[in-house]
Every structure is written in structure tokens, then in C-alpha cells.
């Protein structure tokens, strides 16, 4: 195995750095559901709280784009969440570097990558979308833009995440077991009362990554894609493999061809399994999709991925389907 391959495999393990909380989940359901709107869905346990915030917007007739920004800000602000925003585990040099993107029903989109010292990268991404002629700003340019827009710089390395990093430095060991320790981006997609779709995605990326590494989460088409004619999809898991199959865009295109959200996610997962037979056992990727009718579904490479759903009639956490061979 080449060094590069070895590193990618290593980073899977290194990135799988936090356990899931102990909220009880619904049994795995073979979604797709009959549609409902408004509705919001998001990745992992932390999606429950994020959805509740998004629902404050959606439930009172607000726009999906505002709901998906406000929703994921809850996760970004949680210092106990080691995979998103403040408290996120740093790279191998001790820097917390954040990636985020957002997309609305008119294909407007904004993204930031390798952003440091701002608690709400999703809001900086929204400003990129709303205030610039560009889609993506990275690094120092993104920092200067954020400052110009009035965002405050602050240290995002909490005592807890610093301690975890120092512990990791002792062995620099990349071998934690998949799904014992999950790495958990928040991706959120919503359909509002007007029938418009939007999505957001925000992460601190793989723990102990190389300095400068950017995953799928800020990349429109990989970590997130929205097409208001069809549906929206988000990804979580090892970003390198999501990028390789252009995950979220692939799923939206499959829905355009008539697949249900669950079928589209499943086909994307099977593509990863088929194309990377020597890698898939050691990596997790989960996909989540919502279509224009408000039907949703998910699929993952391995068991352990779950997602949160909120609408007028639903408020629950669901275990995703996964590849069974
Ligand atoms: N997709 C994210 C990344 O690769 C991490 C994750 O969701 O686990 O940066």
C-alpha cells in the first residue's frame, strides 16, 4: 500500500474520534416515507437539538435556508461536541480548522474551508453566498472576509479537545475501531412550507488530519447538494471517499432518475463498496436525502449511522440502513 493510501486509511481511524450519545433510536425503517412539509432532517444524534432550532423557523412558516443555518449553529456552538465548531478535535499540529457550506433553492451557495478561530463557519459560508460573487473562500482570505463581516475571532481549542490532542500525540496512533468511535459532521436538509429546499453542512473534519486537509463537507456536490426541482442530499464520514464519487450530487441525480431518497443513498453507498473493495471495510460513510415531496431516506457503508427527523408529526432519531453485502 502506498504511503498516501496508508495515510488515508490511518486518517479514517484517526478521524473516527467520538462516540455516539445514548439517545435511544427508532428501529431501522425502510424509508422512503410518504412526503410531508415542512420537514427537516439531519445527521447523527446531535441532529435532534439542531432540528429543534430549525423547526423554530420552519414551523412558523420560515424559509428553509434560514432553518438550515440556524439549526446547525446549535451544534457548532456546543463545546462538548468534538466534531463540529468549538471543541472540535484539532489537526495533528493542534489547530482547529473548520469547513462548512450552505445552499438554497435557487442554487445560491457559499462555502468556507480551512477556517480557524470562528465559532460559526456556517454563517461565514452564508455571507459568502449572500455578499460575494464567489462560492468558496478558504484560509486567510476567508478569515479576512469573516472579520470584515463582523465575525469575532476566538480560540476554539477547548481544554477538553486540547487534552485529547495531547493524549493522541503520545502514540500518534491511527487505529481506533470503526463505529466504536464515530466522526460526526452535521449535515442538514430542509423543505419549507413553500416547498423550497435548502441544505447546510459543517464540521471540524477528521481529527488529527494533516494541516491543510479539507474533506467533502465544504464542497458543493460532495458533502452537500440541493436541486429545488428534485431534492437535496448530505454526507458524513470519510470525506475523501465522498469526494471521489461526488456523493451528494450523485444522489440528487439518482433521485432525478426516479430513485427514492433511500434507494439513491443506497446506490451511492454501493458505488463506494464496489469501487473500493480494499478500503470500504475500514471506513464509514453515511448519506441522507430528502426529496421535493418531503420523503426522506438514508444509507451507510456500515451500521452505526443515524439521523434525526422533525416535522409536524415526527420528532425522532432513526438508525440508517447500511450495506449488508
Ligand atoms: N465528512 C467529514 C470530513 O471528511 C467528516 C465526517 O463527517 O465524519 O471532513
Short mmCIF file of C-alpha atoms and ligand atoms in Angstrom, two decimals:
data_model
loop_
_atom_site.label_atom_id
_atom_site.label_comp_id
_atom_site.label_asym_id
_atom_site.label_seq_id
_atom_site.Cartn_x
_atom_site.Cartn_y
_atom_site.Cartn_z
CA UNK A 1 0.00 0.00 0.00
CA UNK A 2 1.41 3.41 -0.92
CA UNK A 3 2.21 5.89 1.84
CA UNK A 4 -0.65 8.05 0.70
CA UNK A 5 -3.08 5.17 0.86
CA UNK A 6 -1.70 4.17 4.21
CA UNK A 7 -2.25 7.70 5.49
CA UNK A 8 -5.80 7.84 4.23
CA UNK A 9 -6.56 4.55 5.90
CA UNK A 10 -4.91 5.83 9.04
CA UNK A 11 -6.88 9.03 8.98
CA UNK A 12 -10.11 7.09 8.85
CA UNK A 13 -9.27 5.69 12.17
CA UNK A 14 -7.86 8.92 13.47
CA UNK A 15 -10.98 10.72 12.39
CA UNK A 16 -13.37 8.31 13.99
CA UNK A 17 -12.95 10.08 17.21
CA UNK A 18 -16.12 10.40 19.20
CA UNK A 19 -18.72 8.02 20.47
CA UNK A 20 -22.40 8.50 19.81
CA UNK A 21 -24.57 9.70 22.68
CA UNK A 22 -27.03 7.48 24.38
CA UNK A 23 -30.32 8.72 22.96
CA UNK A 24 -32.41 5.69 22.12
CA UNK A 25 -33.10 5.26 18.43
CA UNK A 26 -36.05 4.06 16.44
CA UNK A 27 -35.62 0.74 14.75
CA UNK A 28 -34.19 0.90 11.29
CA UNK A 29 -37.01 1.76 8.91
CA UNK A 30 -37.05 1.17 5.25
CA UNK A 31 -37.74 4.77 4.36
CA UNK A 32 -38.75 6.40 1.96
CA UNK A 33 -41.72 7.80 3.75
CA UNK A 34 -44.73 9.45 2.26
CA UNK A 35 -43.88 13.12 1.95
CA UNK A 36 -44.64 15.84 4.40
CA UNK A 37 -43.79 19.54 4.58
CA UNK A 38 -42.31 21.44 6.23
CA UNK A 39 -39.71 18.93 7.34
CA UNK A 40 -36.05 18.95 8.42
CA UNK A 41 -33.62 16.03 8.63
CA UNK A 42 -30.03 15.98 9.85
CA UNK A 43 -27.16 13.64 10.60
CA UNK A 44 -26.41 11.87 13.88
CA UNK A 45 -27.73 12.29 17.43
CA UNK A 46 -26.82 15.95 17.57
CA UNK A 47 -29.36 16.44 14.80
CA UNK A 48 -32.18 16.22 17.37
CA UNK A 49 -31.26 19.54 19.01
CA UNK A 50 -30.29 21.12 15.73
CA UNK A 51 -33.64 20.12 14.20
CA UNK A 52 -35.50 21.65 17.15
CA UNK A 53 -33.85 25.01 16.39
CA UNK A 54 -34.50 24.64 12.66
CA UNK A 55 -38.12 23.86 13.46
CA UNK A 56 -38.50 27.23 15.22
CA UNK A 57 -38.01 28.71 11.75
CA UNK A 58 -39.83 26.12 9.63
CA UNK A 59 -42.79 25.59 11.96
CA UNK A 60 -43.69 29.25 11.84
CA UNK A 61 -43.59 29.42 8.05
CA UNK A 62 -39.92 30.49 7.73
CA UNK A 63 -37.59 29.73 4.87
CA UNK A 64 -35.59 26.51 4.60
CA UNK A 65 -32.35 28.44 4.06
CA UNK A 66 -32.75 30.22 7.41
CA UNK A 67 -33.74 26.99 9.14
CA UNK A 68 -30.66 25.07 7.98
CA UNK A 69 -28.31 27.87 9.02
CA UNK A 70 -29.88 28.35 12.47
CA UNK A 71 -30.19 24.60 13.04
CA UNK A 72 -26.54 23.64 12.60
CA UNK A 73 -25.37 26.69 14.60
CA UNK A 74 -26.59 24.82 17.70
CA UNK A 75 -24.08 22.04 17.05
CA UNK A 76 -21.30 24.46 16.16
CA UNK A 77 -21.76 26.25 19.50
CA UNK A 78 -21.62 23.09 21.61
CA UNK A 79 -18.14 22.85 23.18
CA UNK A 80 -18.78 19.23 24.13
CA UNK A 81 -19.20 18.21 20.52
CA UNK A 82 -15.74 17.14 19.35
CA UNK A 83 -16.50 17.06 15.64
CA UNK A 84 -18.14 20.40 14.82
CA UNK A 85 -17.26 24.02 15.68
CA UNK A 86 -15.83 24.97 19.08
CA UNK A 87 -14.41 21.94 20.88
CA UNK A 88 -13.79 20.16 17.58
CA UNK A 89 -10.70 17.95 17.66
CA UNK A 90 -7.73 19.69 16.03
CA UNK A 91 -5.39 18.58 13.29
CA UNK A 92 -2.14 16.84 14.19
CA UNK A 93 -0.48 20.21 14.85
CA UNK A 94 -3.16 21.30 17.32
CA UNK A 95 -5.11 23.67 15.02
CA UNK A 96 -8.91 23.51 14.89
CA UNK A 97 -9.72 24.03 11.21
CA UNK A 98 -13.35 24.19 10.13
CA UNK A 99 -15.21 23.51 6.87
CA UNK A 100 -18.82 24.43 6.06
CA UNK A 101 -21.19 25.08 3.19
CA UNK A 102 -24.78 26.11 2.56
CA UNK A 103 -27.07 26.01 -0.50
CA UNK A 104 -30.54 27.38 -1.20
CA UNK A 105 -33.43 26.69 -3.55
CA UNK A 106 -32.04 28.95 -6.29
CA UNK A 107 -28.64 27.20 -6.46
CA UNK A 108 -27.08 30.03 -4.49
CA UNK A 109 -24.30 28.56 -2.43
CA UNK A 110 -21.48 29.60 -0.14
CA UNK A 111 -18.60 27.73 1.41
CA UNK A 112 -15.58 28.17 3.66
CA UNK A 113 -12.73 25.75 4.18
CA UNK A 114 -9.69 25.64 6.46
CA UNK A 115 -11.26 28.40 8.54
CA UNK A 116 -9.80 28.90 12.01
CA UNK A 117 -10.97 30.76 15.11
CA UNK A 118 -14.59 31.40 14.11
CA UNK A 119 -17.30 29.61 16.02
CA UNK A 120 -19.90 29.72 13.24
CA UNK A 121 -18.35 28.78 9.91
CA UNK A 122 -21.85 28.13 8.54
CA UNK A 123 -22.72 31.82 8.99
CA UNK A 124 -19.49 32.86 7.28
CA UNK A 125 -20.44 30.49 4.42
CA UNK A 126 -23.88 32.13 4.30
CA UNK A 127 -22.21 35.54 4.00
CA UNK A 128 -20.02 34.22 1.17
CA UNK A 129 -23.25 33.19 -0.53
CA UNK A 130 -25.13 36.42 0.17
CA UNK A 131 -22.40 39.05 -0.04
CA UNK A 132 -19.81 37.92 -2.60
CA UNK A 133 -19.77 36.91 -6.27
CA UNK A 134 -17.95 33.70 -5.22
CA UNK A 135 -18.90 30.28 -3.89
CA UNK A 136 -15.88 29.38 -1.78
CA UNK A 137 -13.32 31.20 0.36
CA UNK A 138 -10.51 29.42 2.18
CA UNK A 139 -7.82 30.06 4.75
CA UNK A 140 -6.53 33.60 5.22
CA UNK A 141 -8.90 35.07 2.61
CA UNK A 142 -11.85 33.53 4.42
CA UNK A 143 -10.51 34.89 7.73
CA UNK A 144 -10.21 38.42 6.39
CA UNK A 145 -13.68 38.24 4.89
CA UNK A 146 -15.15 36.97 8.16
CA UNK A 147 -13.53 39.81 10.12
CA UNK A 148 -14.82 42.35 7.57
CA UNK A 149 -18.29 40.91 8.03
CA UNK A 150 -18.08 41.45 11.80
CA UNK A 151 -17.40 37.90 12.98
CA UNK A 152 -15.32 37.69 16.16
CA UNK A 153 -12.14 35.61 16.32
CA UNK A 154 -11.87 33.29 19.29
CA UNK A 155 -9.88 30.27 20.39
CA UNK A 156 -11.81 27.10 19.51
CA UNK A 157 -9.42 24.63 21.15
CA UNK A 158 -11.13 23.85 24.45
CA UNK A 159 -9.26 22.33 27.41
CA UNK A 160 -11.04 19.05 26.64
CA UNK A 161 -10.05 18.94 22.96
CA UNK A 162 -6.51 20.08 23.79
CA UNK A 163 -6.20 17.27 26.33
CA UNK A 164 -7.45 14.75 23.76
CA UNK A 165 -4.90 16.03 21.22
CA UNK A 166 -2.05 15.82 23.75
CA UNK A 167 -3.09 12.28 24.56
CA UNK A 168 -3.12 11.42 20.87
CA UNK A 169 0.36 12.92 20.46
CA UNK A 170 1.78 10.37 22.89
CA UNK A 171 1.26 7.48 20.47
CA UNK A 172 0.03 9.16 17.30
CA UNK A 173 -1.96 6.00 16.90
CA UNK A 174 -4.42 5.80 14.00
CA UNK A 175 -6.18 2.60 14.86
CA UNK A 176 -9.42 3.17 16.75
CA UNK A 177 -12.18 0.82 15.62
CA UNK A 178 -14.80 1.95 13.15
CA UNK A 179 -18.18 2.71 14.70
CA UNK A 180 -16.79 2.33 18.17
CA UNK A 181 -15.61 5.86 17.66
CA UNK A 182 -17.58 7.85 15.13
CA UNK A 183 -16.66 11.08 13.48
CA UNK A 184 -19.76 13.14 13.10
CA UNK A 185 -20.27 16.10 10.78
CA UNK A 186 -23.67 17.74 10.94
CA UNK A 187 -25.43 17.88 7.59
CA UNK A 188 -28.99 19.19 7.44
CA UNK A 189 -31.55 19.45 4.65
CA UNK A 190 -34.99 21.01 4.89
CA UNK A 191 -38.17 21.55 2.89
CA UNK A 192 -40.21 24.58 3.91
CA UNK A 193 -43.94 25.26 3.76
CA UNK A 194 -43.49 26.93 0.37
CA UNK A 195 -41.98 23.71 -0.98
CA UNK A 196 -38.42 25.07 -1.22
CA UNK A 197 -35.36 23.01 -0.32
CA UNK A 198 -32.07 24.11 1.28
CA UNK A 199 -29.13 22.43 2.99
CA UNK A 200 -26.13 23.04 5.23
CA UNK A 201 -23.08 21.09 6.32
CA UNK A 202 -20.44 21.96 8.95
CA UNK A 203 -17.52 20.09 10.51
CA UNK A 204 -14.12 20.22 12.14
CA UNK A 205 -13.20 17.42 9.74
CA UNK A 206 -11.18 14.34 10.51
CA UNK A 207 -9.44 14.51 13.91
CA UNK A 208 -5.63 14.56 13.74
CA UNK A 209 -5.73 15.26 9.98
CA UNK A 210 -2.75 16.77 8.18
CA UNK A 211 -2.63 20.55 8.48
CA UNK A 212 -4.49 21.96 5.48
CA UNK A 213 -6.62 18.88 4.83
CA UNK A 214 -10.12 19.67 3.61
CA UNK A 215 -12.78 16.97 3.34
CA UNK A 216 -16.08 16.73 1.49
CA UNK A 217 -18.14 18.84 3.86
CA UNK A 218 -17.49 22.31 2.34
CA UNK A 219 -17.58 21.03 -1.24
CA UNK A 220 -20.82 21.67 -3.05
CA UNK A 221 -21.73 18.44 -4.84
CA UNK A 222 -19.72 16.22 -2.46
CA UNK A 223 -20.80 16.94 1.14
CA UNK A 224 -23.99 18.78 0.14
CA UNK A 225 -26.14 19.33 -2.90
CA UNK A 226 -29.57 20.86 -3.39
CA UNK A 227 -31.63 20.96 -6.57
CA UNK A 228 -35.01 22.51 -5.95
CA UNK A 229 -36.53 20.57 -8.87
CA UNK A 230 -35.62 17.23 -7.31
CA UNK A 231 -34.24 17.01 -3.78
CA UNK A 232 -31.26 17.50 -1.51
CA UNK A 233 -28.56 15.27 -0.02
CA UNK A 234 -25.79 15.48 2.58
CA UNK A 235 -22.91 13.24 3.55
CA UNK A 236 -20.93 12.33 6.64
CA UNK A 237 -17.98 10.05 7.15
CA UNK A 238 -14.61 9.77 5.48
CA UNK A 239 -14.70 12.75 3.13
CA UNK A 240 -12.04 11.51 0.73
CA UNK A 241 -14.39 8.76 -0.45
CA UNK A 242 -17.42 11.05 -0.61
CA UNK A 243 -15.44 13.40 -2.86
CA UNK A 244 -14.34 10.55 -5.13
CA UNK A 245 -17.93 9.69 -6.06
CA UNK A 246 -19.21 13.28 -5.82
CA UNK A 247 -21.64 11.86 -3.24
CA UNK A 248 -24.40 14.39 -2.68
CA UNK A 249 -24.70 15.36 -6.34
CA UNK A 250 -24.77 11.71 -7.38
CA UNK A 251 -27.68 11.08 -5.00
CA UNK A 252 -29.68 14.06 -6.26
CA UNK A 253 -29.15 12.91 -9.86
CA UNK A 254 -30.30 9.39 -8.93
CA UNK A 255 -33.46 10.87 -7.38
CA UNK A 256 -33.97 12.82 -10.61
CA UNK A 257 -33.94 9.50 -12.44
CA UNK A 258 -36.72 8.22 -10.19
CA UNK A 259 -34.98 6.61 -7.20
CA UNK A 260 -36.48 7.18 -3.77
CA UNK A 261 -34.18 9.03 -1.32
CA UNK A 262 -33.27 5.72 0.36
CA UNK A 263 -32.61 3.95 -2.94
CA UNK A 264 -30.45 6.83 -4.15
CA UNK A 265 -28.38 6.79 -0.94
CA UNK A 266 -28.05 3.02 -1.17
CA UNK A 267 -26.80 3.18 -4.74
CA UNK A 268 -24.16 5.75 -3.74
CA UNK A 269 -23.02 3.53 -0.85
CA UNK A 270 -22.84 0.51 -3.16
CA UNK A 271 -20.75 2.53 -5.58
CA UNK A 272 -18.18 3.13 -2.83
CA UNK A 273 -18.20 -0.54 -1.86
CA UNK A 274 -17.86 -1.70 -5.47
CA UNK A 275 -15.14 0.75 -6.48
CA UNK A 276 -13.01 0.50 -3.34
CA UNK A 277 -13.21 -3.16 -2.27
CA UNK A 278 -9.93 -2.92 -0.38
CA UNK A 279 -10.93 0.15 1.59
CA UNK A 280 -14.61 0.04 2.45
CA UNK A 281 -14.34 -2.33 5.41
CA UNK A 282 -12.29 0.27 7.25
CA UNK A 283 -14.24 3.43 6.50
CA UNK A 284 -17.67 4.78 7.30
CA UNK A 285 -19.73 6.99 5.01
CA UNK A 286 -23.38 7.86 5.60
CA UNK A 287 -25.71 9.62 3.17
CA UNK A 288 -29.02 11.33 3.91
CA UNK A 289 -31.52 12.59 1.33
CA UNK A 290 -34.84 14.43 1.12
CA UNK A 291 -36.92 14.81 -2.00
CA UNK A 292 -39.18 17.57 -3.24
CA UNK A 293 -42.23 15.78 -1.77
CA UNK A 294 -40.73 15.62 1.72
CA UNK A 295 -39.90 11.90 1.57
CA UNK A 296 -36.51 11.01 3.07
CA UNK A 297 -34.09 8.14 3.43
CA UNK A 298 -30.52 7.24 4.34
CA UNK A 299 -27.90 4.59 3.80
CA UNK A 300 -24.41 3.96 5.14
CA UNK A 301 -21.43 1.73 4.45
CA UNK A 302 -21.63 0.27 7.96
CA UNK A 303 -24.09 0.07 10.80
CA UNK A 304 -23.90 2.89 13.35
CA UNK A 305 -25.08 5.88 11.31
CA UNK A 306 -28.28 7.54 12.48
CA UNK A 307 -30.23 10.66 11.64
CA UNK A 308 -32.85 12.96 13.14
CA UNK A 309 -36.19 13.89 11.58
CA UNK A 310 -38.57 16.66 12.58
CA UNK A 311 -41.92 17.69 11.14
CA UNK A 312 -45.39 18.37 12.48
CA UNK A 313 -45.92 14.64 13.02
CA UNK A 314 -42.35 13.34 13.57
CA UNK A 315 -39.57 14.08 16.03
CA UNK A 316 -37.26 11.10 16.11
CA UNK A 317 -33.88 9.56 15.64
CA UNK A 318 -33.66 6.76 13.10
CA UNK A 319 -30.98 4.13 12.59
CA UNK A 320 -29.89 4.21 8.97
CA UNK A 321 -29.94 1.24 6.65
CA UNK A 322 -26.45 0.03 5.79
CA UNK A 323 -24.60 -2.19 3.35
CA UNK A 324 -25.06 -5.86 4.11
CA UNK A 325 -23.34 -7.41 1.11
N1 LIG B 1 -17.04 14.26 6.22
C1 LIG B 1 -16.16 14.87 7.19
C2 LIG B 1 -14.79 15.04 6.63
O1 LIG B 1 -14.31 14.14 5.96
C3 LIG B 1 -16.06 14.16 8.46
C4 LIG B 1 -17.22 13.31 8.91
O2 LIG B 1 -18.35 13.56 8.62
O3 LIG B 1 -17.00 12.29 9.55
O4 LIG B 1 -14.17 16.03 6.91
#
